[in-house]
XYZ file of N, CA and C in Angstrom:
678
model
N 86.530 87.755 99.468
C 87.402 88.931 99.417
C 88.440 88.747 98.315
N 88.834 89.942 97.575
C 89.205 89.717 96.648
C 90.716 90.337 96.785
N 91.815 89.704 96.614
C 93.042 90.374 97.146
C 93.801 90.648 95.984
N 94.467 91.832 96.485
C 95.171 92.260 94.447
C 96.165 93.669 95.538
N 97.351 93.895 94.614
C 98.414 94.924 95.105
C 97.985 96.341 95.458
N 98.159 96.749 96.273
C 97.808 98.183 96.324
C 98.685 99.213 94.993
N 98.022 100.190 94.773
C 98.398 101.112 93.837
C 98.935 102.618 94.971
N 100.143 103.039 94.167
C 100.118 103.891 94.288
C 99.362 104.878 95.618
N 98.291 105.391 94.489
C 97.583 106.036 95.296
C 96.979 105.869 96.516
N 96.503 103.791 96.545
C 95.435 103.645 97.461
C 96.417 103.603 98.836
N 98.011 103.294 98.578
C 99.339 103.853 99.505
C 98.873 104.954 100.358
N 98.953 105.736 99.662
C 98.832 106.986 99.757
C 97.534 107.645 100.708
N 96.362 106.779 100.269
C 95.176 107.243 100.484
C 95.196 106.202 102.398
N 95.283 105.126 101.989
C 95.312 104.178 102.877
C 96.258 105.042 104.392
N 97.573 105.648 104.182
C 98.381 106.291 105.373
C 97.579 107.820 105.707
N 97.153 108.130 104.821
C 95.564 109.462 105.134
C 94.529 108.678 106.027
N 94.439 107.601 105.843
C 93.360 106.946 106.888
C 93.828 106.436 108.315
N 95.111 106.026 107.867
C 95.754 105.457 109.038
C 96.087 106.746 110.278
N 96.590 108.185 109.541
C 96.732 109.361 110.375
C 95.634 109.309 111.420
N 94.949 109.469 110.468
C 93.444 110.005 111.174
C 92.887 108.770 112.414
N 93.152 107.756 112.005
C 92.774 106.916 112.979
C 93.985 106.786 114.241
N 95.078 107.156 113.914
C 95.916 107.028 114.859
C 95.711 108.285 115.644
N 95.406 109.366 115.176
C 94.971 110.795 116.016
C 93.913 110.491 116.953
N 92.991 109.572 116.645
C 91.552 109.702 116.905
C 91.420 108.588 118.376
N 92.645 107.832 118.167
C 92.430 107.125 119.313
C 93.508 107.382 120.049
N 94.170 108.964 119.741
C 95.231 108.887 120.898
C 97.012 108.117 120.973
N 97.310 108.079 120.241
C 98.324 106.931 119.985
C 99.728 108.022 119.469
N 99.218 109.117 118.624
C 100.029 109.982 118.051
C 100.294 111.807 118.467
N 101.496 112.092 118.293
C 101.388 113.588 119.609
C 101.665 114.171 118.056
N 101.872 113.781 116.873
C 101.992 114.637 115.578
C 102.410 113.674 114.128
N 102.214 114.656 112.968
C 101.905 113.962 112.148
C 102.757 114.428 110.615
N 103.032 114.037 109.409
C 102.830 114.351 108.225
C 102.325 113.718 107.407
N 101.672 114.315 106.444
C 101.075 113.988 105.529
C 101.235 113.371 104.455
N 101.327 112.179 103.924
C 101.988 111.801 102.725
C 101.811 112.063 101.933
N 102.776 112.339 100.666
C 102.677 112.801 99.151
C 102.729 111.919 98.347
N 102.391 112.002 96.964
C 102.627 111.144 95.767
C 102.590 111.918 94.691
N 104.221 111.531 94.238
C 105.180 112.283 93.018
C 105.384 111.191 91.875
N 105.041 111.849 90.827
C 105.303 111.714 89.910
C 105.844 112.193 88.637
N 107.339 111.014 88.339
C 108.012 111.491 87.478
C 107.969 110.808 86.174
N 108.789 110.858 85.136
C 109.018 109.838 83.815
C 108.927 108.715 84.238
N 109.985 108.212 85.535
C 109.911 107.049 85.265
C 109.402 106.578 86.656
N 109.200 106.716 87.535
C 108.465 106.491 89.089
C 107.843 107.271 89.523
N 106.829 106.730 90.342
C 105.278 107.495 91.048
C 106.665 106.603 92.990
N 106.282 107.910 93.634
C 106.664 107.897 94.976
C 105.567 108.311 96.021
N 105.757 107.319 96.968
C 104.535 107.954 97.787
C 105.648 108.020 99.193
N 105.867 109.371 99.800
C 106.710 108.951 100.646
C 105.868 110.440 101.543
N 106.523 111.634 102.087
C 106.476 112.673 103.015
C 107.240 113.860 102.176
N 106.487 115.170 102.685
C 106.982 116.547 101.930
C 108.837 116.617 101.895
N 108.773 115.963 103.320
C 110.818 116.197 103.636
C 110.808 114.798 104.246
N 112.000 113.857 103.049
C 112.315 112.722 103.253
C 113.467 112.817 103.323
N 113.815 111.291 104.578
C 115.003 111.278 105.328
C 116.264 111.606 104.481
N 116.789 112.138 105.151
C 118.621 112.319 104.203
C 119.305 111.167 104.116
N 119.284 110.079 103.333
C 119.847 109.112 103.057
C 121.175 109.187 103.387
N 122.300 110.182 103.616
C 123.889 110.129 103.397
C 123.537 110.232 105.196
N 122.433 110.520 105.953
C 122.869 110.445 107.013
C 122.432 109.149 107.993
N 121.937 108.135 107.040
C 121.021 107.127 107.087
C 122.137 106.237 108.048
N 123.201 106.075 107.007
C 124.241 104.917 107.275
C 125.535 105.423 107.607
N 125.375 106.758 107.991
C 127.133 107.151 108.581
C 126.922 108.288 109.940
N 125.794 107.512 110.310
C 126.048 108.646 111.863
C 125.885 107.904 112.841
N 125.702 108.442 114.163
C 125.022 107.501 115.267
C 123.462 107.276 115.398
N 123.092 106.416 115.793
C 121.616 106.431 116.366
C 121.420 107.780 117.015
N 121.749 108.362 117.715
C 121.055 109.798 118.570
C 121.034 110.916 117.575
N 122.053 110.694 116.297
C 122.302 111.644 115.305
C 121.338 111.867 114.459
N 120.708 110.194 113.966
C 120.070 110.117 113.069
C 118.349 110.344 113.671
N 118.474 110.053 114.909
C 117.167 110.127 115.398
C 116.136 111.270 114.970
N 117.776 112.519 115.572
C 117.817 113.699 116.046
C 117.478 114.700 114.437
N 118.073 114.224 113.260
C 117.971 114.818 112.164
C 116.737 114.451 111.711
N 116.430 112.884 111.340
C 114.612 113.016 111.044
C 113.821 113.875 111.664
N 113.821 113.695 113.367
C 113.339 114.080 113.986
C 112.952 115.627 113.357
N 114.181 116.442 113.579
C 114.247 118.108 112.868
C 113.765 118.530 111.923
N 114.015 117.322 110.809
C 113.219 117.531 109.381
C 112.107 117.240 109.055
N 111.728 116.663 109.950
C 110.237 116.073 110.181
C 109.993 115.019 108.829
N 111.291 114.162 109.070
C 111.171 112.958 108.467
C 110.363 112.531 108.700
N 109.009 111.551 109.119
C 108.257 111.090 109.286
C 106.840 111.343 108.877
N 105.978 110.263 109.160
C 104.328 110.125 109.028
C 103.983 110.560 110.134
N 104.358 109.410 111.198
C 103.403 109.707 112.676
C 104.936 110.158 113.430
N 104.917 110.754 114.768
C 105.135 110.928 116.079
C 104.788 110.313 117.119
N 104.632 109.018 117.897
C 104.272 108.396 118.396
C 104.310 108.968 119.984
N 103.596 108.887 120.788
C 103.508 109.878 121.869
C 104.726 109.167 122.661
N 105.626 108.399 122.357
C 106.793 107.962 122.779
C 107.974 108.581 122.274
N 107.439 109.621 121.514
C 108.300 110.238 120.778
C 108.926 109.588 119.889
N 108.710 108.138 119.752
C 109.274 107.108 118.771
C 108.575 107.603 116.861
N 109.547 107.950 115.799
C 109.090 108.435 114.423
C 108.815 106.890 113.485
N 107.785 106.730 113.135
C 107.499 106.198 112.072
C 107.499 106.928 110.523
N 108.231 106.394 109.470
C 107.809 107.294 108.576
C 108.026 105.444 107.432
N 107.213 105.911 105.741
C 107.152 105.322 105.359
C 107.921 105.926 103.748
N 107.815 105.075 102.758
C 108.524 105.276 101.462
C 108.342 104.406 100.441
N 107.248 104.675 99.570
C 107.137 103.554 98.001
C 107.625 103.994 96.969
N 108.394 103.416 96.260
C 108.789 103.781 94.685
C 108.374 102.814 93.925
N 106.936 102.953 92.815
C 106.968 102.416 91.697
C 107.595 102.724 90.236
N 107.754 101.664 89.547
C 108.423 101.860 88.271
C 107.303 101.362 87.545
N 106.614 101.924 86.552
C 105.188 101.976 85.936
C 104.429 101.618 87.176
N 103.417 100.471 87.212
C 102.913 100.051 88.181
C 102.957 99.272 89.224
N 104.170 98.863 88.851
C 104.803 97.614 90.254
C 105.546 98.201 91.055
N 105.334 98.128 92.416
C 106.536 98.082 93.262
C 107.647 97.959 92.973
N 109.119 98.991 93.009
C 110.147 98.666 92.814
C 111.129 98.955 94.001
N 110.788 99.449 95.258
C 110.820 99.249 96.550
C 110.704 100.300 97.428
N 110.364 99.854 98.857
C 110.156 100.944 100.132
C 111.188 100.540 100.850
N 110.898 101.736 101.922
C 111.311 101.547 103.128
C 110.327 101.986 103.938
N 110.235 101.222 105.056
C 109.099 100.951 106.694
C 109.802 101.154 107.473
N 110.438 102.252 108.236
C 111.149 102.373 109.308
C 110.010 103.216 111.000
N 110.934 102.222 111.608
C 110.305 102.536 113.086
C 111.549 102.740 113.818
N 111.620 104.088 114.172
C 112.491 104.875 114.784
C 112.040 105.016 116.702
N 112.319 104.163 117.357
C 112.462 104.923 118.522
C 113.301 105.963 119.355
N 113.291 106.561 120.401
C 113.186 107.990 120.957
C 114.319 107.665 121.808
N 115.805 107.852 120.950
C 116.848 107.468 122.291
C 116.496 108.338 123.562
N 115.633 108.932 124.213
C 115.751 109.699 125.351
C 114.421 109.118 125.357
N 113.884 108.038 125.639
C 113.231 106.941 126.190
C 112.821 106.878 127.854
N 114.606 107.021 128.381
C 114.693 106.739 129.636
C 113.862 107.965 130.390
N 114.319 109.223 129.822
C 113.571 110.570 130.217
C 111.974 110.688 130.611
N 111.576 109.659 129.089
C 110.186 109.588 129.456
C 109.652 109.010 130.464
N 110.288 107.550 130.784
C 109.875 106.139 131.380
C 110.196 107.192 132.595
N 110.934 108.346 133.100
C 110.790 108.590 134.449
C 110.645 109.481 135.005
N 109.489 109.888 133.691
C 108.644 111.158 134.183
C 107.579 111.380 135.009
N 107.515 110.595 136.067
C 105.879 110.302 136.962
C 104.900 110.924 136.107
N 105.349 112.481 136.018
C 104.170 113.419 136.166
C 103.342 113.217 134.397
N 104.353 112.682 133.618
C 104.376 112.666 132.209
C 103.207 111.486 132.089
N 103.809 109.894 132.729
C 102.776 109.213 133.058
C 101.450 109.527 133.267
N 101.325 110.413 134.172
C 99.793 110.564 134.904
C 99.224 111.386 133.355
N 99.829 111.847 133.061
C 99.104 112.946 131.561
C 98.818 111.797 130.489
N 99.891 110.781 130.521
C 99.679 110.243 129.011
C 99.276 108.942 129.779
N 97.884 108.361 130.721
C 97.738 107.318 130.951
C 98.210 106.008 129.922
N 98.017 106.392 128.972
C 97.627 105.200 127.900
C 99.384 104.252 127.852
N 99.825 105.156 128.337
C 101.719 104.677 128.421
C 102.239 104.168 129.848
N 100.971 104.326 130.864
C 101.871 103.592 132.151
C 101.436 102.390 131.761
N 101.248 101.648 131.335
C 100.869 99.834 130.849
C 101.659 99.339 130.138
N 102.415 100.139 129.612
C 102.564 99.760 127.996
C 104.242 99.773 128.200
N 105.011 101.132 128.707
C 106.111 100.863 129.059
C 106.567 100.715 130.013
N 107.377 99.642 130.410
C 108.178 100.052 132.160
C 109.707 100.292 131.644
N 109.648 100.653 133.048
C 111.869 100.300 132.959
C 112.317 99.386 132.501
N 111.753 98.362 132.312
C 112.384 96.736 131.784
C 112.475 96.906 130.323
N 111.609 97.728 129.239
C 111.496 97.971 128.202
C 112.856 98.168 127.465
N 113.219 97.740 126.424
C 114.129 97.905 125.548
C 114.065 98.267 124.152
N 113.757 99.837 123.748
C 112.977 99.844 122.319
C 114.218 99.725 121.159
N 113.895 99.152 120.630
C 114.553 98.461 119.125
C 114.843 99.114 118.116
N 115.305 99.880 117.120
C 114.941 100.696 115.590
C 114.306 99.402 114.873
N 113.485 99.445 113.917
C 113.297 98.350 112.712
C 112.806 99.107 111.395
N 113.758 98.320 110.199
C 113.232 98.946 109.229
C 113.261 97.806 108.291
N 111.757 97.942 107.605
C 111.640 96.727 106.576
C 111.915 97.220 105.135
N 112.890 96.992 104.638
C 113.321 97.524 103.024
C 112.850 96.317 102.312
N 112.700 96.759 101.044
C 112.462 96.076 99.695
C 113.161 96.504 98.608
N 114.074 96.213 97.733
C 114.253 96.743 96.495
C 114.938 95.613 95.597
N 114.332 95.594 94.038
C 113.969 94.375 93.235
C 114.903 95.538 92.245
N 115.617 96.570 91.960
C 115.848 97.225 90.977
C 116.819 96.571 90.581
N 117.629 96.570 89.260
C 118.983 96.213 88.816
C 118.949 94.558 89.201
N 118.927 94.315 89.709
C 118.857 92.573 89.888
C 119.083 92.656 91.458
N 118.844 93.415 92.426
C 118.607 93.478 93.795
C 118.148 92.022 94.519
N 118.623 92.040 95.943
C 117.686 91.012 96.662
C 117.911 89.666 96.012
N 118.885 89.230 95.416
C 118.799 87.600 94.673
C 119.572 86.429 95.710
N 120.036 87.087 96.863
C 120.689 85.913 97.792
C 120.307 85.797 98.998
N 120.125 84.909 99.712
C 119.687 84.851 101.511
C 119.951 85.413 102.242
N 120.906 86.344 102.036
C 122.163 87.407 102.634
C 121.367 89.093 102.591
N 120.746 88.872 101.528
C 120.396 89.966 101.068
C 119.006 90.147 100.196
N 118.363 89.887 100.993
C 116.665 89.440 100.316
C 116.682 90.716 100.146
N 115.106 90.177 98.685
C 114.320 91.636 97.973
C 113.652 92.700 99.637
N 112.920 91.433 100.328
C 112.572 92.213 101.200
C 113.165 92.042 102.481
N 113.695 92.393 103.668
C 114.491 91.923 104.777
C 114.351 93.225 105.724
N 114.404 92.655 106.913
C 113.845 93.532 107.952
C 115.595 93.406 108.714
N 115.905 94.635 109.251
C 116.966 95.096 109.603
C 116.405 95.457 111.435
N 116.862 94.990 111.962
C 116.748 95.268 113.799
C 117.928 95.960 114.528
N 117.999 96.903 114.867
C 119.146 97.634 115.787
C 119.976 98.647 115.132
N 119.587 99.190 113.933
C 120.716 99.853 113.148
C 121.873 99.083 112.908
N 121.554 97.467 112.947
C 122.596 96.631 112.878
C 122.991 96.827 111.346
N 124.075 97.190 110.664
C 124.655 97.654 109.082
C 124.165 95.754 108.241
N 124.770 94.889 108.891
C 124.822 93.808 108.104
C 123.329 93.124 108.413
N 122.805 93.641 109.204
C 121.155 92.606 109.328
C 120.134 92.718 108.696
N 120.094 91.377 107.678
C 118.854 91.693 106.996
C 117.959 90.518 106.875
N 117.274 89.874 108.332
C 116.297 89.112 108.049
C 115.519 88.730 107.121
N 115.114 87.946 106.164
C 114.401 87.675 104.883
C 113.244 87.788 105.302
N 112.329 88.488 104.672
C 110.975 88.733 104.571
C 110.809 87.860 103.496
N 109.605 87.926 103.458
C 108.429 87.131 102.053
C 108.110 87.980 101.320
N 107.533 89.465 101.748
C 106.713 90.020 100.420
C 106.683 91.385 101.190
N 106.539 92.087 100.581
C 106.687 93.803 100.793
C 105.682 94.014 101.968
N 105.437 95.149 102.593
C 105.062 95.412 103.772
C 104.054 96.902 103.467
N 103.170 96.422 103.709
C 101.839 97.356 103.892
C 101.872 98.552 104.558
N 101.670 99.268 104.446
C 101.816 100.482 105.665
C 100.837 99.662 107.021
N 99.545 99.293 106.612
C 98.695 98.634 107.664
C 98.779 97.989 108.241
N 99.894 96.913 107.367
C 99.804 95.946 108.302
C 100.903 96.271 109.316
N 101.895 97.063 108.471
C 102.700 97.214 109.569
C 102.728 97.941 111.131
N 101.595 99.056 110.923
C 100.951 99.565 112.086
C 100.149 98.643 112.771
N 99.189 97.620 112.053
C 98.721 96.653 113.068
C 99.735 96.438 113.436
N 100.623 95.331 113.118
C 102.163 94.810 113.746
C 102.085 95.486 115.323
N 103.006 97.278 115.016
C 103.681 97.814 115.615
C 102.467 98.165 116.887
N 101.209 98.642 116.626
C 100.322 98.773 118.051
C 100.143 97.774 118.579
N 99.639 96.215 117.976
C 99.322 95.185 118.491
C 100.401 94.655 119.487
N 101.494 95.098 119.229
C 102.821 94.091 120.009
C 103.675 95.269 120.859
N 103.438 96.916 120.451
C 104.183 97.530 121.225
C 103.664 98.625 121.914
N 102.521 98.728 120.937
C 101.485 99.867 122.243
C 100.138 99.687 122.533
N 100.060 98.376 123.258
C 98.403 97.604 123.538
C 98.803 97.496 125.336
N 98.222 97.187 125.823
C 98.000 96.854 127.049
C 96.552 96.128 127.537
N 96.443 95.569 128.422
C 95.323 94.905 128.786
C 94.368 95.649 129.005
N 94.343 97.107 129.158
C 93.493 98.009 130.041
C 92.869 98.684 128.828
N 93.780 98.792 127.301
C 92.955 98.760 126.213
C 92.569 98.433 125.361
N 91.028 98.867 124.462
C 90.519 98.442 123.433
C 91.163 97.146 122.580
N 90.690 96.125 122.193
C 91.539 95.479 121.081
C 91.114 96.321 119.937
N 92.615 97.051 119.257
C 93.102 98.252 117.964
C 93.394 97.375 116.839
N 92.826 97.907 115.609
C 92.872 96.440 114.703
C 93.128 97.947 113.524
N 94.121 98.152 112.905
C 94.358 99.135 111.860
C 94.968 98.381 110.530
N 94.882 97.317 110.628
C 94.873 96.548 109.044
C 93.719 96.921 108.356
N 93.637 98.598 107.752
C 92.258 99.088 107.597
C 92.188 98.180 106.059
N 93.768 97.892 105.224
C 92.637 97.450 103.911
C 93.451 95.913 103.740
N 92.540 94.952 104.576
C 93.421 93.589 104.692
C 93.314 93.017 103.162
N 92.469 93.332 101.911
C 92.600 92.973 100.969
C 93.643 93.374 100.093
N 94.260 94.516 100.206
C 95.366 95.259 99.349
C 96.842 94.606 100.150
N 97.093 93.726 99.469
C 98.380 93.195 100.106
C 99.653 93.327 98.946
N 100.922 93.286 98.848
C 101.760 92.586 97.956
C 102.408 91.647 97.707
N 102.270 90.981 96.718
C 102.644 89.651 96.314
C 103.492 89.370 96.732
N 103.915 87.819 96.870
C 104.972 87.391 97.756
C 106.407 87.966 96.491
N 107.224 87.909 97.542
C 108.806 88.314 95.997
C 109.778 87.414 97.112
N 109.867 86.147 96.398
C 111.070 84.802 96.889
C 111.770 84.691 96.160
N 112.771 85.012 95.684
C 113.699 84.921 94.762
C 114.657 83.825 94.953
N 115.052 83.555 96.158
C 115.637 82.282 96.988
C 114.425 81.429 97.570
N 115.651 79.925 97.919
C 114.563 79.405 99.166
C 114.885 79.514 100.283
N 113.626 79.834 100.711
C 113.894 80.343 102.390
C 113.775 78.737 103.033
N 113.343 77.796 102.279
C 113.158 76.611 103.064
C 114.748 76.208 104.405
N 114.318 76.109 105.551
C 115.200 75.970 106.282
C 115.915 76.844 107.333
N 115.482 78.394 106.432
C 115.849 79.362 106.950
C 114.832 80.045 107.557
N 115.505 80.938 109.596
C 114.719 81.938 109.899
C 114.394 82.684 108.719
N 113.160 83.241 108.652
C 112.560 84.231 108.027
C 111.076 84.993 108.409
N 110.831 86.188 108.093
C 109.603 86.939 108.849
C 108.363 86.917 107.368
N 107.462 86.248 107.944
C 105.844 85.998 107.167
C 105.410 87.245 107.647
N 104.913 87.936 106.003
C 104.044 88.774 106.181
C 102.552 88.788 105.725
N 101.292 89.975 105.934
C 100.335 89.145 104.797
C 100.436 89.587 103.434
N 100.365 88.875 102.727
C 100.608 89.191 101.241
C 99.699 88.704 100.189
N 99.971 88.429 98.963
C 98.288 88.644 98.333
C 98.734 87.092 97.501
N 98.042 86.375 96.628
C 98.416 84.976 96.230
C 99.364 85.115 95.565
């Protein structure tokens, strides 16, 4: 197998496959479609209506939920009502950074104690109980201007809780695939179903980007290409 960066397009083409497979087995209550724009100086592969950045980092969690939600920020709809949406910016042909955000459904609790909601959406009495605690996570990357050069503040770093200062060091940019394997394998599997394997293109990875050493330090391994 021959491993080399995804382009652009195959972004693009690759979250068209991922829709469809997430429809097909049930996992998603709605969807958008991703686009890819191109300008002078960057090709974007993101959604028709992308998130409002000014409301990214100055509202509450229920605010911000609530505005993607409306604008139909997102890719998928997760029948948890939890929004995934995704975001690439290249500068000629390299990656010059995304964002991977996984938005869960502050009115969570509503669902978890809906009996009747349960019995409709079997595939969710396994998967969540009351004990459940869903998380926001968003994996950013950006290498622009001299970005990402300290441990504090990696190229790539995964952020947990809408926490402002948290930015776990990643290794290397984040796949749309793999990150949906990730997110079904660990948050919507249960014993009662199928093993779901949506790392549809495990050869299209991106190169590792270490700008520091992580030697010593927590940090999150992703798959990435040599």
């Amino acid at each position: 197998m021959t491993v080399r960066e995804p382009t652009a397009a195959e972004l693009r083409d690759g979250i068209n496959r991922l829709t469809v497979e997430l429809a097909r087995i049930g996992l998603t209550d709605d969807q958008e479609w991703p686009t890819l724009t191109r300008s002078a100086a960057t090709t974007t592969v993101s959604t028709a209506h992308p998130p409002n950045r000014s409301v990214i980092n100055a509202t509450s969690y229920d605010a911000l939920y609530n505005e993607q939600a409306e604008r139909r920020a997102f890719n998928f709809v997760m029948l948890d009502k939890a929004l995934v949406h995704f975001a690439y910016e290249f500068q000629g042909h390299r990656l010059s950074r995304h964002r991977v955000v996984f938005l869960p459904s502050p009115h969570l609790v509503e669902f978890q104690n809906d009996s009747e909601l349960y019995l409709r959406e079997h595939l969710y009495a396994d998967v969540i109980g009351p004990q459940g605690l869903a998380v926001p996570m968003r994996f950013d990357f950006d290498v622009r201007q001299g970005q990402g050069v300290s441990i504090d503040h990696h190229a790539t770093h995964l952020t947990l809780g809408q926490y402002k200062h948290c930015r776990i060091p990643v290794a290397a940019p984040v796949t749309p695939w793999a990150f949906m394997d990730f997110l079904v394998r660990h948050f919507y599997q249960s014993p009662a179903m199928p093993n779901l394997a949506l790392n549809i293109e495990p050869d299209r990875r991106f190169d590792p980007h270490v700008l520091v050493d992580l030697t010593g330090n927590i940090h999150v391994s992703v798959p990435a290409g040599i």
